[in-house]
XYZ file of C-alpha atoms in Angstrom:
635
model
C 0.000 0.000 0.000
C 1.556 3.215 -1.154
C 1.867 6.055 1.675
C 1.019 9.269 1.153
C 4.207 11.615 1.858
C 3.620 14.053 4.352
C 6.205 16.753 2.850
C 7.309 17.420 -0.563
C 10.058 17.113 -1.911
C 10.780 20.635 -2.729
C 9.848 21.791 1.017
C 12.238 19.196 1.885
C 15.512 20.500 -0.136
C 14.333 23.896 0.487
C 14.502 22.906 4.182
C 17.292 21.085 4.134
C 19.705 23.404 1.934
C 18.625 26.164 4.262
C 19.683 24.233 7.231
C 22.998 23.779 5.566
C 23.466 27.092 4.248
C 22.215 28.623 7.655
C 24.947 26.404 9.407
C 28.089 26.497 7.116
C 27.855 30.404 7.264
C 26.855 30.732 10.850
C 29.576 28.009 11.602
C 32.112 29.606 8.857
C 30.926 33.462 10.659
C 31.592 31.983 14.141
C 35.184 30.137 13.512
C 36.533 33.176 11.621
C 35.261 35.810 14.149
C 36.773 33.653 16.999
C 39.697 33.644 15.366
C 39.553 36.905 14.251
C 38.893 38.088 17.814
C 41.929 36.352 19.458
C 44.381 37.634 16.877
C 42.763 40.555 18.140
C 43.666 40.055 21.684
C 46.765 39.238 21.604
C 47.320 42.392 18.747
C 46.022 44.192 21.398
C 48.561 42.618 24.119
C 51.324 42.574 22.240
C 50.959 46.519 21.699
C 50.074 47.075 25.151
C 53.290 46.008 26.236
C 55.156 47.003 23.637
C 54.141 50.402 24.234
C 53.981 50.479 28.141
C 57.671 48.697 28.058
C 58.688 51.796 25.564
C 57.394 54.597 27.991
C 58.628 52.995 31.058
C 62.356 52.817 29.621
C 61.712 56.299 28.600
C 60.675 57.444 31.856
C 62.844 55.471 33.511
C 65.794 57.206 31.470
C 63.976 60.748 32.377
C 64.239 60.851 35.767
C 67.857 59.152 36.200
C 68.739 62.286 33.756
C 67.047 64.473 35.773
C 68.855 63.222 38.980
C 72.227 62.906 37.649
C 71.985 66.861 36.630
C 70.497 67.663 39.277
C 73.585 66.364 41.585
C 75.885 68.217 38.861
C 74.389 71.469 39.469
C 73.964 70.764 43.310
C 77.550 69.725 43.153
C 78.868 72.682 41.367
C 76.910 75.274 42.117
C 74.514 74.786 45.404
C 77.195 73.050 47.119
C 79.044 75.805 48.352
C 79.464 76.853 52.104
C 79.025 80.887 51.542
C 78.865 81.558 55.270
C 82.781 80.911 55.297
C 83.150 84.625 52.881
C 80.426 86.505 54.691
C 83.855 88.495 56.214
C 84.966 88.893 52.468
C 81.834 91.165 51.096
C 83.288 91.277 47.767
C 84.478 87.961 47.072
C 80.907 86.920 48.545
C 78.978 89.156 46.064
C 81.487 87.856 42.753
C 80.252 83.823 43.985
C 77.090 85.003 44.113
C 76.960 86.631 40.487
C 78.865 83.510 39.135
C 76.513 81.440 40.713
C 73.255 83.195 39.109
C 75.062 83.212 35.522
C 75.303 79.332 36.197
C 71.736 79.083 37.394
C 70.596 81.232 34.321
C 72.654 79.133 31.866
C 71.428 75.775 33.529
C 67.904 76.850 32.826
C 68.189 78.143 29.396
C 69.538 74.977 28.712
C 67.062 72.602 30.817
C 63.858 74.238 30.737
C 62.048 71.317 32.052
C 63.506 72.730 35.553
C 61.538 75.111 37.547
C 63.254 74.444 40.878
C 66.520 72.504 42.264
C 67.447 72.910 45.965
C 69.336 71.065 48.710
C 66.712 70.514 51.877
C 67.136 68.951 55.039
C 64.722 68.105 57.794
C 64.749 70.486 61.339
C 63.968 69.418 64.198
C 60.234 70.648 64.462
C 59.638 68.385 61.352
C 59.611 71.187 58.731
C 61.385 71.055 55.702
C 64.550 73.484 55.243
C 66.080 74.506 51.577
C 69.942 74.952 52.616
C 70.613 76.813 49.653
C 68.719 76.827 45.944
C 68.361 77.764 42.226
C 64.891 79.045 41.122
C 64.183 78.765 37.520
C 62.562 82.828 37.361
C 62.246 83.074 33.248
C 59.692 80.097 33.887
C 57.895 81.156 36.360
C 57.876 85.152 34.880
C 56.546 83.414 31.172
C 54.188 81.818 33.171
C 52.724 84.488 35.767
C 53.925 81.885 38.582
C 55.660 84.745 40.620
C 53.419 84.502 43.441
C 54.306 80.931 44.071
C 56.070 80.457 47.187
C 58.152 77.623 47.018
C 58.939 77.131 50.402
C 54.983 77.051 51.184
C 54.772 74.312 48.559
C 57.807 72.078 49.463
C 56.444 72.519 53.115
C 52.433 71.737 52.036
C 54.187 67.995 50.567
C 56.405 67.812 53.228
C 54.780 64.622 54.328
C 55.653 62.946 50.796
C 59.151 64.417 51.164
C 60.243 63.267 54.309
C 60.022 59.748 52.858
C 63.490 60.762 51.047
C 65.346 61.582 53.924
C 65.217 57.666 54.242
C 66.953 57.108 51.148
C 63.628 56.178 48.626
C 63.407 58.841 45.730
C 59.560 60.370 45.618
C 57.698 61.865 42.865
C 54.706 63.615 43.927
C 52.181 65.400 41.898
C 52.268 69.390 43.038
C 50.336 71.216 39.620
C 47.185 72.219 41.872
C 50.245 74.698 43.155
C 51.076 75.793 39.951
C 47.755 75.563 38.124
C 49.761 73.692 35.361
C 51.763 70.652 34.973
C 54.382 70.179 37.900
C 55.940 67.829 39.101
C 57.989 67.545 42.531
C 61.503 64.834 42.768
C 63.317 63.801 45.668
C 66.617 62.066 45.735
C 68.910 61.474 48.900
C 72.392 63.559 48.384
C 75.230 64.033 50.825
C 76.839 67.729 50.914
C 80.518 68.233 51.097
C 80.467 69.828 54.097
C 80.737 66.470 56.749
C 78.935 68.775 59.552
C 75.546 68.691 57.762
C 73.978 65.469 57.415
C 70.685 64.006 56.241
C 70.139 65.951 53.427
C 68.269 65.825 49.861
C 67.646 67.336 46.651
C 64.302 68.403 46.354
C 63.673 69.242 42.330
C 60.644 70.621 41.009
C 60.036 70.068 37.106
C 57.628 71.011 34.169
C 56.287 67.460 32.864
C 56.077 68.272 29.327
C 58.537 66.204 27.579
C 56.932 63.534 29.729
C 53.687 64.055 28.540
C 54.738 63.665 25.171
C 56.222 60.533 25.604
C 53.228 58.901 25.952
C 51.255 60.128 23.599
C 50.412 57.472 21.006
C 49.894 57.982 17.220
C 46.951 55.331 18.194
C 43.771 57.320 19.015
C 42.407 54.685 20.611
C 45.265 54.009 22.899
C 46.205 55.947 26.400
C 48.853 56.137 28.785
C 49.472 57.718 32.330
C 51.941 57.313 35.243
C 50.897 57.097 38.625
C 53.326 57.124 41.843
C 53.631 54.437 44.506
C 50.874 56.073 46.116
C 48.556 55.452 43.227
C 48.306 59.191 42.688
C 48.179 60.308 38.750
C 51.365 61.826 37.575
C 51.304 62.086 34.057
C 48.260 61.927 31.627
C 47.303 63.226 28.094
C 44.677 65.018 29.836
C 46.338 67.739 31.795
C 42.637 68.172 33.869
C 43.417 65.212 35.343
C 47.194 66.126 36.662
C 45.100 69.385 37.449
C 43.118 67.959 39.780
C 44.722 65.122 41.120
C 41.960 62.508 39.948
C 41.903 59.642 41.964
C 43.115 57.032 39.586
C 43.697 54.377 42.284
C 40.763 53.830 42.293
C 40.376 52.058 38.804
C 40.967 48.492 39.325
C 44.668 48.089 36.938
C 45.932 50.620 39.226
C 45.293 48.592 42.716
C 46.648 45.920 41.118
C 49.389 47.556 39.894
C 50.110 48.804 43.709
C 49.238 45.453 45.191
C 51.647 43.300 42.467
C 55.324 42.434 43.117
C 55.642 41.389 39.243
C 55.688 43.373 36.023
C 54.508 43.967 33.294
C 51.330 42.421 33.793
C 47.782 42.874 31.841
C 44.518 43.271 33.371
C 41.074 44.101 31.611
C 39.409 47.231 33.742
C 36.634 49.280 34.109
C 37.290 53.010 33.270
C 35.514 56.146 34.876
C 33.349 56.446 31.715
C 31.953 52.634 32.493
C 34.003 51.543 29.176
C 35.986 48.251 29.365
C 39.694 48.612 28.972
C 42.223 45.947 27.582
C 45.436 47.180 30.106
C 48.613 46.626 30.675
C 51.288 48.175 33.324
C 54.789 47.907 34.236
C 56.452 49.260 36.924
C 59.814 51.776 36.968
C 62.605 51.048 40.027
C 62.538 54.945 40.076
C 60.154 56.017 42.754
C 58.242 52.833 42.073
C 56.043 54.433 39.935
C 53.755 52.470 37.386
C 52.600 52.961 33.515
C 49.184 52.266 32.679
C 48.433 51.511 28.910
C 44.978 50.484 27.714
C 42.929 50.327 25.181
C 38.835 50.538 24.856
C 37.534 47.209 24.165
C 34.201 47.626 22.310
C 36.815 50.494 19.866
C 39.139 47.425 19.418
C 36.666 44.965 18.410
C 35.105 47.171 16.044
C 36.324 45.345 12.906
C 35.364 42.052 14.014
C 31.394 42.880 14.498
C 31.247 44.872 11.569
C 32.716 41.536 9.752
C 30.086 39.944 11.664
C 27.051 42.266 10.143
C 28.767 41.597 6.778
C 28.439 37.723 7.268
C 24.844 37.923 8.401
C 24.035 39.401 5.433
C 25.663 37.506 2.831
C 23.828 34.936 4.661
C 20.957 35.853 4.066
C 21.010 36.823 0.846
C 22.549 33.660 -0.254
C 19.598 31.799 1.669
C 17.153 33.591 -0.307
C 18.630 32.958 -3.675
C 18.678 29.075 -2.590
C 15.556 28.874 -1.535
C 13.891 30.269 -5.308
C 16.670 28.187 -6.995
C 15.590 25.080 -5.235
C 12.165 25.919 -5.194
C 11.735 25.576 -9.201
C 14.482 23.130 -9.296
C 12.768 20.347 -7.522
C 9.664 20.821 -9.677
C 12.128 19.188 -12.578
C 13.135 15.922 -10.563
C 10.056 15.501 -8.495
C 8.706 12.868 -11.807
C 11.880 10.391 -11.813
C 12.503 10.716 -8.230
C 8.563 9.586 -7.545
C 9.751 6.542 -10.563
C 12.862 5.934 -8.200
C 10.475 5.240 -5.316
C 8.249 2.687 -6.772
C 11.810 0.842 -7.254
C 13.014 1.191 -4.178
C 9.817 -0.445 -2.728
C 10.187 -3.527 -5.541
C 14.121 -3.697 -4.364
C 12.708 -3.717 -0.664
C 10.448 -6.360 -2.039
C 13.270 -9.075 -3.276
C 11.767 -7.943 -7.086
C 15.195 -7.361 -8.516
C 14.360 -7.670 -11.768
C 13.884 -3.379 -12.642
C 13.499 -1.992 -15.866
C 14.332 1.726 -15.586
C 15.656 4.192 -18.284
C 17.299 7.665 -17.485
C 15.122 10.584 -19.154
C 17.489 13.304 -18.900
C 20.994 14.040 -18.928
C 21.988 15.196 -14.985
C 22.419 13.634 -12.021
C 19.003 12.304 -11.615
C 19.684 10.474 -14.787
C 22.855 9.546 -13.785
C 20.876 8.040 -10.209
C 18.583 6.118 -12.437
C 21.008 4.177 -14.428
C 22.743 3.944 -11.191
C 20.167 2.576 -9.456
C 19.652 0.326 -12.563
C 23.129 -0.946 -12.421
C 22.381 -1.450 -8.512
C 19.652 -3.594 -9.481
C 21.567 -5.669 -11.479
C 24.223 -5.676 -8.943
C 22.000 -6.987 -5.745
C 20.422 -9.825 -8.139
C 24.113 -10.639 -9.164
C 24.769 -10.565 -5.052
C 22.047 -12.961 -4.695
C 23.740 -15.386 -6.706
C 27.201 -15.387 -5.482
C 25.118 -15.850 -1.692
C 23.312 -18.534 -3.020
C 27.158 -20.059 -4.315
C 29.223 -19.454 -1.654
C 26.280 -20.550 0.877
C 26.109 -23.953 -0.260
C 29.681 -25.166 0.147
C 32.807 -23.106 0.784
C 35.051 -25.668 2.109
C 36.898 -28.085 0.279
C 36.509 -30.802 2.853
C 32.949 -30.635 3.218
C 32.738 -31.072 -0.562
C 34.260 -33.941 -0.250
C 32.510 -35.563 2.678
C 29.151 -34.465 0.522
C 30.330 -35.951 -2.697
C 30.843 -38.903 -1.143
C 27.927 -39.471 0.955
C 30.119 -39.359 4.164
C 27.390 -36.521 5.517
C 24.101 -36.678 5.778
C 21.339 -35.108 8.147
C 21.653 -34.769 11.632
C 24.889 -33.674 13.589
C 26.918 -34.797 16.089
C 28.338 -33.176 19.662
C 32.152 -31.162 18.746
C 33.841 -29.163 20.868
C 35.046 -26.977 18.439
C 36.465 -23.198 17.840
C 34.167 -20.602 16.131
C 35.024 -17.468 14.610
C 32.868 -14.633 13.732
C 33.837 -11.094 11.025
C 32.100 -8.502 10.451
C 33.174 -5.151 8.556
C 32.387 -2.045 9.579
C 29.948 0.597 8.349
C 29.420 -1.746 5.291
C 26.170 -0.330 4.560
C 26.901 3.197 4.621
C 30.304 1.654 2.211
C 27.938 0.176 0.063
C 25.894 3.367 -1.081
C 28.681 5.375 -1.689
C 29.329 2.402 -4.477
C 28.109 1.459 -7.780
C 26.629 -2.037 -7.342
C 29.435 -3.737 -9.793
C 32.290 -2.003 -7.544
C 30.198 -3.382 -4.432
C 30.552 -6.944 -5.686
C 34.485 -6.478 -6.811
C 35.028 -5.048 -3.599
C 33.319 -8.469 -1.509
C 35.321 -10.436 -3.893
C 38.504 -9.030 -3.226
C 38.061 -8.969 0.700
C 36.590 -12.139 0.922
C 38.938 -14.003 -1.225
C 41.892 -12.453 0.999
C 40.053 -12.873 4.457
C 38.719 -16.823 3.277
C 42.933 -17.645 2.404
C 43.813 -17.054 5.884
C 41.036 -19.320 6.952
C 41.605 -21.805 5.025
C 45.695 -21.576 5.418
C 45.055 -22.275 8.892
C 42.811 -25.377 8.303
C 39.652 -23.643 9.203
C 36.291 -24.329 7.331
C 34.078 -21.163 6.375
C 30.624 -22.181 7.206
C 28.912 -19.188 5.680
C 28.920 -15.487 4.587
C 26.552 -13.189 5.858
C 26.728 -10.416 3.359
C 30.053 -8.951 4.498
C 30.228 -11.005 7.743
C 32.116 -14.157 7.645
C 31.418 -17.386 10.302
C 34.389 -20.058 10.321
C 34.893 -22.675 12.851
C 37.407 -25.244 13.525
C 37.509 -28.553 14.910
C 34.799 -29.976 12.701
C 34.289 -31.581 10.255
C 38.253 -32.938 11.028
C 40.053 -31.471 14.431
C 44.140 -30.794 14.275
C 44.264 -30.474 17.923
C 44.720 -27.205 18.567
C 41.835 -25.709 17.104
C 41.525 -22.326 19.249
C 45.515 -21.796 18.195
C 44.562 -22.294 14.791
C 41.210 -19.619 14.801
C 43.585 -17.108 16.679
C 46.352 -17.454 14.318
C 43.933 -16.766 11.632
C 42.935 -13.322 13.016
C 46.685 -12.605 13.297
C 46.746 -13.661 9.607
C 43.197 -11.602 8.921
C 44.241 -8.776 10.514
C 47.982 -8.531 8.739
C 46.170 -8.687 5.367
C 43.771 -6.053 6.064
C 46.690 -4.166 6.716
C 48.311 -4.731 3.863
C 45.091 -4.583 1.567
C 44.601 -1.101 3.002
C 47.750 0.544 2.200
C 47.105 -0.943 -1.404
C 43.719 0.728 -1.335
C 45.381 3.897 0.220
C 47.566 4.272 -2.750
C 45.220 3.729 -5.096
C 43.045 6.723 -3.228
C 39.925 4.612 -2.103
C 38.538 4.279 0.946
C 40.004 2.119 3.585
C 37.911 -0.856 5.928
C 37.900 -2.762 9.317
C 36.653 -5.164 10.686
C 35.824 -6.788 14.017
C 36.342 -10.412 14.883
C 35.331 -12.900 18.061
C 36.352 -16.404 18.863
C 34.941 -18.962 21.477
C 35.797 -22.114 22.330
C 32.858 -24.424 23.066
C 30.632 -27.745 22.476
C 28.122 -27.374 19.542
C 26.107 -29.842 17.600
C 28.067 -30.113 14.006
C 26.306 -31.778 10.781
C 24.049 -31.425 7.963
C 20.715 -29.030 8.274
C 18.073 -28.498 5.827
C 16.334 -31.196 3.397
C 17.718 -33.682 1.253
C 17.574 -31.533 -1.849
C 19.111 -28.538 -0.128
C 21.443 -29.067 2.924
C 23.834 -27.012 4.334
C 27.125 -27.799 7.161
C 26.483 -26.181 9.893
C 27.285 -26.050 13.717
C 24.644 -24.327 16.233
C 24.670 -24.204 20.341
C 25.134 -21.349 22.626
C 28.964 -21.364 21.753
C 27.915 -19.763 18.637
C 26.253 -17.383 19.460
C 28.423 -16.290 22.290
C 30.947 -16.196 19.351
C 28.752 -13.598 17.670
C 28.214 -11.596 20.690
C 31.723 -11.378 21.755
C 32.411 -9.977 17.961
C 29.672 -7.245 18.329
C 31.608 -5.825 21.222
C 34.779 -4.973 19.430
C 32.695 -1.891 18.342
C 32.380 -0.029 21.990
C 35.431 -1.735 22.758
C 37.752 -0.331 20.640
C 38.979 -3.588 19.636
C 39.834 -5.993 15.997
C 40.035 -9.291 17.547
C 38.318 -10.432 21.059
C 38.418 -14.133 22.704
C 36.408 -15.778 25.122
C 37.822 -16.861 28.525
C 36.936 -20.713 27.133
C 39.306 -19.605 24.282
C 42.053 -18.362 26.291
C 42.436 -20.756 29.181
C 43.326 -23.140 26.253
C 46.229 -20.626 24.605
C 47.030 -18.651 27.606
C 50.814 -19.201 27.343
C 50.886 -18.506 23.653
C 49.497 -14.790 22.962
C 49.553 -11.562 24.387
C 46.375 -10.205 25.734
C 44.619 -7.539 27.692
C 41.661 -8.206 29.704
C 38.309 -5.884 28.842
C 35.795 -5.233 31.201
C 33.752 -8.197 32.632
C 30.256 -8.352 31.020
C 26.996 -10.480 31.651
C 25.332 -11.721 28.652
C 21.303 -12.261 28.561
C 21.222 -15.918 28.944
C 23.763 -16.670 30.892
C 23.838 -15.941 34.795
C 27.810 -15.586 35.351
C 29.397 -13.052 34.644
C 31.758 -13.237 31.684
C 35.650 -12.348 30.763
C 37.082 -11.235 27.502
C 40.438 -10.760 26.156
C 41.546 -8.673 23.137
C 44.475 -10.044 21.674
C 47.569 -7.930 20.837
C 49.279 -10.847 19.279
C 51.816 -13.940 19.478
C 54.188 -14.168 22.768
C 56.790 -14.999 20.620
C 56.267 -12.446 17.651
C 58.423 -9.164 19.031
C 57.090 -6.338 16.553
C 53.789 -6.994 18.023
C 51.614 -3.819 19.230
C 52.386 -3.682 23.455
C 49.223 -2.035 24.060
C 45.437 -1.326 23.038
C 46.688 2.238 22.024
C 49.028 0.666 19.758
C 46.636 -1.548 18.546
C 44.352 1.253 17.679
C 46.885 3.198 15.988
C 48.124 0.383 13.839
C 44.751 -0.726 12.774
C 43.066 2.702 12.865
C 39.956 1.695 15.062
C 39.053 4.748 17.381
C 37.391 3.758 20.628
C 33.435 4.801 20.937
C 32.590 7.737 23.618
C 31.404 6.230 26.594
C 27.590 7.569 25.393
C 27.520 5.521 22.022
C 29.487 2.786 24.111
C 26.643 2.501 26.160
C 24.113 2.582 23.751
C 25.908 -0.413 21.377
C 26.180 -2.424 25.064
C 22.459 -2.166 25.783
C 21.430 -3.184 22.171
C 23.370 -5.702 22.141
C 22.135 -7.104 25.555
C 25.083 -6.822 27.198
C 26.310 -4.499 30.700
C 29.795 -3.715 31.906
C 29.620 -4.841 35.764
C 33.480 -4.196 36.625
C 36.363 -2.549 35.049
């Protein structure tokens, strides 16, 4: 009875194509963006600290320049006991002219100095400037002459003091000047041995500082604090204005907190805007550099690549969907004629008539399905040959009436193969290449059966059943079945590298042995017999085959098996398993191969990598176990 389909055809590859067209560029729009956004980062990082290292060696370089001419001028010019001529007026008053042509040429040629004196600390805790060079061009070109120094250096003096135990300070004093200024301490011994605990105390205009970090990046910024978290330096000069309290911002308390540098640290700024940071810290003063970037400016590029992707996605989408839309009206008719076969294949009726109508690949699917046809009836037959006797011996026994109906008790070896994913092999093949390929594997996989006195009681499509011990036993059967895997798996080996060069796909199989009594002998009618055995060995045979799959495995044994060849192979024990039917529990081996044979794999991951099996997830493992009837009680 023909079913009536629920959806069309043309809904259906309209629905499909979008799905795949939806996911390749969402997929292709997600990988690329990721991407995209971590070259990003660590663009982002790189320049960070390639720019926060830069200003800190610059800074780093300022201030030990500063210092060391600050001590030359201090040394040459402040450091000069005048008190000893105060009995020589004249000579007095000529030191005293020199030493304002040296303070005037000092400052023409430094102009980043505003002040330079040597202080020391009394003994009420105030600050005292010994002696002192004031920079009065700057302070005149800047109407700073109502700045009292003293009142300054005094208003910091807490800050100051801190250098009178050896640390250099930099302090932040422009709310004095209503400009830029900075204040710089450094410890410095005069040459006079009766005053002691003394420093220079310099005062500075920032400027070339300010400049230094000023990036040709808009969308980069920089700023020094101090040890006390306190801005010195910004692009902004508001900000050295007034002091803002940048310690606040999360890079900077862990810049203060950190023993290590450079480090980078993704902040909130005052605006609310994320920040990509990075700071290092200068051994002068302990002061830090701050470099960051906004992070919504940086990833600009990447979400306007983003929009762009959406779109082409859509558009692309829409073009598919009117494409496919009056494309499937052309291959709805032989695709509908391709059904009705499909239900005669499904029906044994191999015996199809069909003739491609047009010249594309739904033509090219009919005479392919025609040659499939032919192919399954020409299957058929090759069952129906190899089924009815595929062992020389038994031919024999047959021919000469030495079996007949019935069977007898064996104990015997049985051996069950199986490829893999054969079905999904299959459709990916013309039907003629389908039968080549059996031919060839079979041919290869019934020699090492036969090479190791084994009898192949039947094919099962691509699944093979051999046993030995029956209808004549050597003696060591289960050696013999074993050895045959070995020999199985070598070839498939070897067949797949030959397949590999000549570009097809590759195969593997899975393979169980058991050891056990059966009933051996003749079943069926007198016109149409067939050698069998049958018994739960059998079957456990099959089942232990199945399990390769969750396994991870090519070639499991029984525990029957092994107890009888325990000396002779290397194995590794799987998880115990019980088995519907049978109330104890059960032990399997996979085999790695002979004791004696030294290129053998050592281990299952070996193993795997040799034959190029892939263990399942536990999930799918799971899954195959319970279909299979079978549970995993121990590991």
């Amino acid at each position: 009875m023909k079913k009536k389909f629920k959806y069309k055809i043309g809904f259906k590859l309209i629905a499909i194509i979008s799905l795949i067209i939806i996911t390749a560029l969402s997929s292709m729009t997600y990988i690329t963006s990721s991407l995209s956004r971590r070259e990003m980062e660590r663009n982002i990082d790189d320049q960070n600290l390639q720019t926060v290292n830069l200003i800190a060696l610059n800074t780093q370089f300022y201030f030990t320049t500063i210092i060391n001419k600050s001590e030359i001028i201090a040394s040459t010019i402040l450091d000069n006991n005048l008190e000893k001529y105060a009995l020589y007026s004249d000579l007095a008053r000529i030191l005293n002219q020199n030493k304002q042509i040296m303070a005037d040429l000092v400052f023409t040629r430094d102009k980043d100095f505003i002040f330079i004196g040597i202080a020391r600390k009394t003994s009420a805790g105030s600050i005292e400037i010994l002696n002192s060079l004031m920079n009065q061009q700057y302070l005149n070109e800047n109407n700073l002459n109502d700045v009292k120094i003293d009142s300054v250096i005094n208003g910091i003096s807490g800050s100051i003091i801190n250098g009178f135990a050896g640390l250099n300070e930099v302090i932040n004093i422009s709310p004095y000047f209503t400009r830029p200024a900075i204040c710089i301490t450094s410890p410095y011994r005069m040459s006079d041995p009766q005053i002691n605990d003394t420093i220079l105390v310099i005062i500075i205009s920032p400027e070339k500082l300010i400049k230094s970090i000023e990036s040709q990046n808009k969308l980069v910024s920089s700023f020094i604090v101090n040890r006390q978290g306190e801005i010195l330096i910004h692009e902004n000069p508001e900000f050295i204005l007034k002091k803002t309290e940048f310690k606040n911002l999360k890079i900077v308390d862990t810049f203060l907190k950190s023993r290590t540098s450079p480090m980078k640290q993704e902040y909130e700024y005052f605006d609310r805007t994320l920040h990509i940071g990075s700071f290092q810290k200068v051994s002068f003063g302990d002061c830090g550099i701050i470099t960051s970037i906004p992070k919504n400016e940086a990833f600009k590029p990447v979400l306007r690549n983003q929009k762009i992707s959406i779109y082409i996605t859509l558009i692309v989408l829409s073009i598919a969907i009117l494409t496919v839309y009056f494309f499937s009206k052309s291959i709805s008719r032989p695709i509908k004629t391709l059904v009705e076969a499909t239900r005669n294949i499904l029906q044994g009726i191999y015996n199809i008539k069909l003739k491609a109508t047009t010249r594309d690949e739904i033509g090219e699917l009919t005479a392919a399905f025609q040659n499939m046809s032919n192919g399954l009836a020409e299957r058929e037959k090759i069952k129906d040959a190899f089924g009815k006797f595929v062992n020389k011996d038994i031919a024999e026994k047959v021919m000469k009436n030495e079996l007949t109906l019935g069977g007898e008790r064996k104990n015997v070896a049985i051996l069950f193969s199986d490829l893999r994913s054969f079905t999904s092999i299959s459709e990916s093949l013309q039907p003629e290449e389908v039968v080549e390929f059996l031919n060839e594997y079979l041919s290869l996989m019934v020699h090492c059966i036969n090479t190791t006195k084994g009898v192949v009681d039947k094919f099962i499509g691509d699944a093979i059943m051999a046993v030995w011990g029956t209808p004549i036993s050597y003696g060591n059967d289960t050696e013999n079945a074993i050895n045959a895997a070995l020999i199985m798996r070598k070839k498939l080996y070897e067949y797949n590298l030959q397949r590999k060069k000549q570009k097809k796909f590759t195969i593997h199989f899975g393979i169980g042995i058991n050891t056990g009594n059966v009933i051996a002998g003749q079943i069926g009618s007198e016109t149409r017999m067939e050698y069998t055995v049958i018994g739960d060995a059998v079957n456990f045979a099959s089942r232990i085959e199945a399990l390769n799959k969750p396994f991870g495995t090519d070639i499991l044994i029984s525990h029957d098996s092994y107890m009888l060849v325990k000396d002779k192979y290397d194995v590794v024990p799987m998880e115990q398993i019980t088995v519907k039917g049978k109330k104890d529990t059960q032990q399997i081996y996979a085999v790695l191969g002979r004791l004696n044979v030294m290129n053998r794999p050592k281990n299952l991951e070996q193993l795997r990598k040799i034959t190029g099996i892939k263990p399942q997830d536990q999930r799918k493992r799971n899954i195959d176990l319970k279909e299979n009837k079978y549970e995993i009680i121990s590991n």
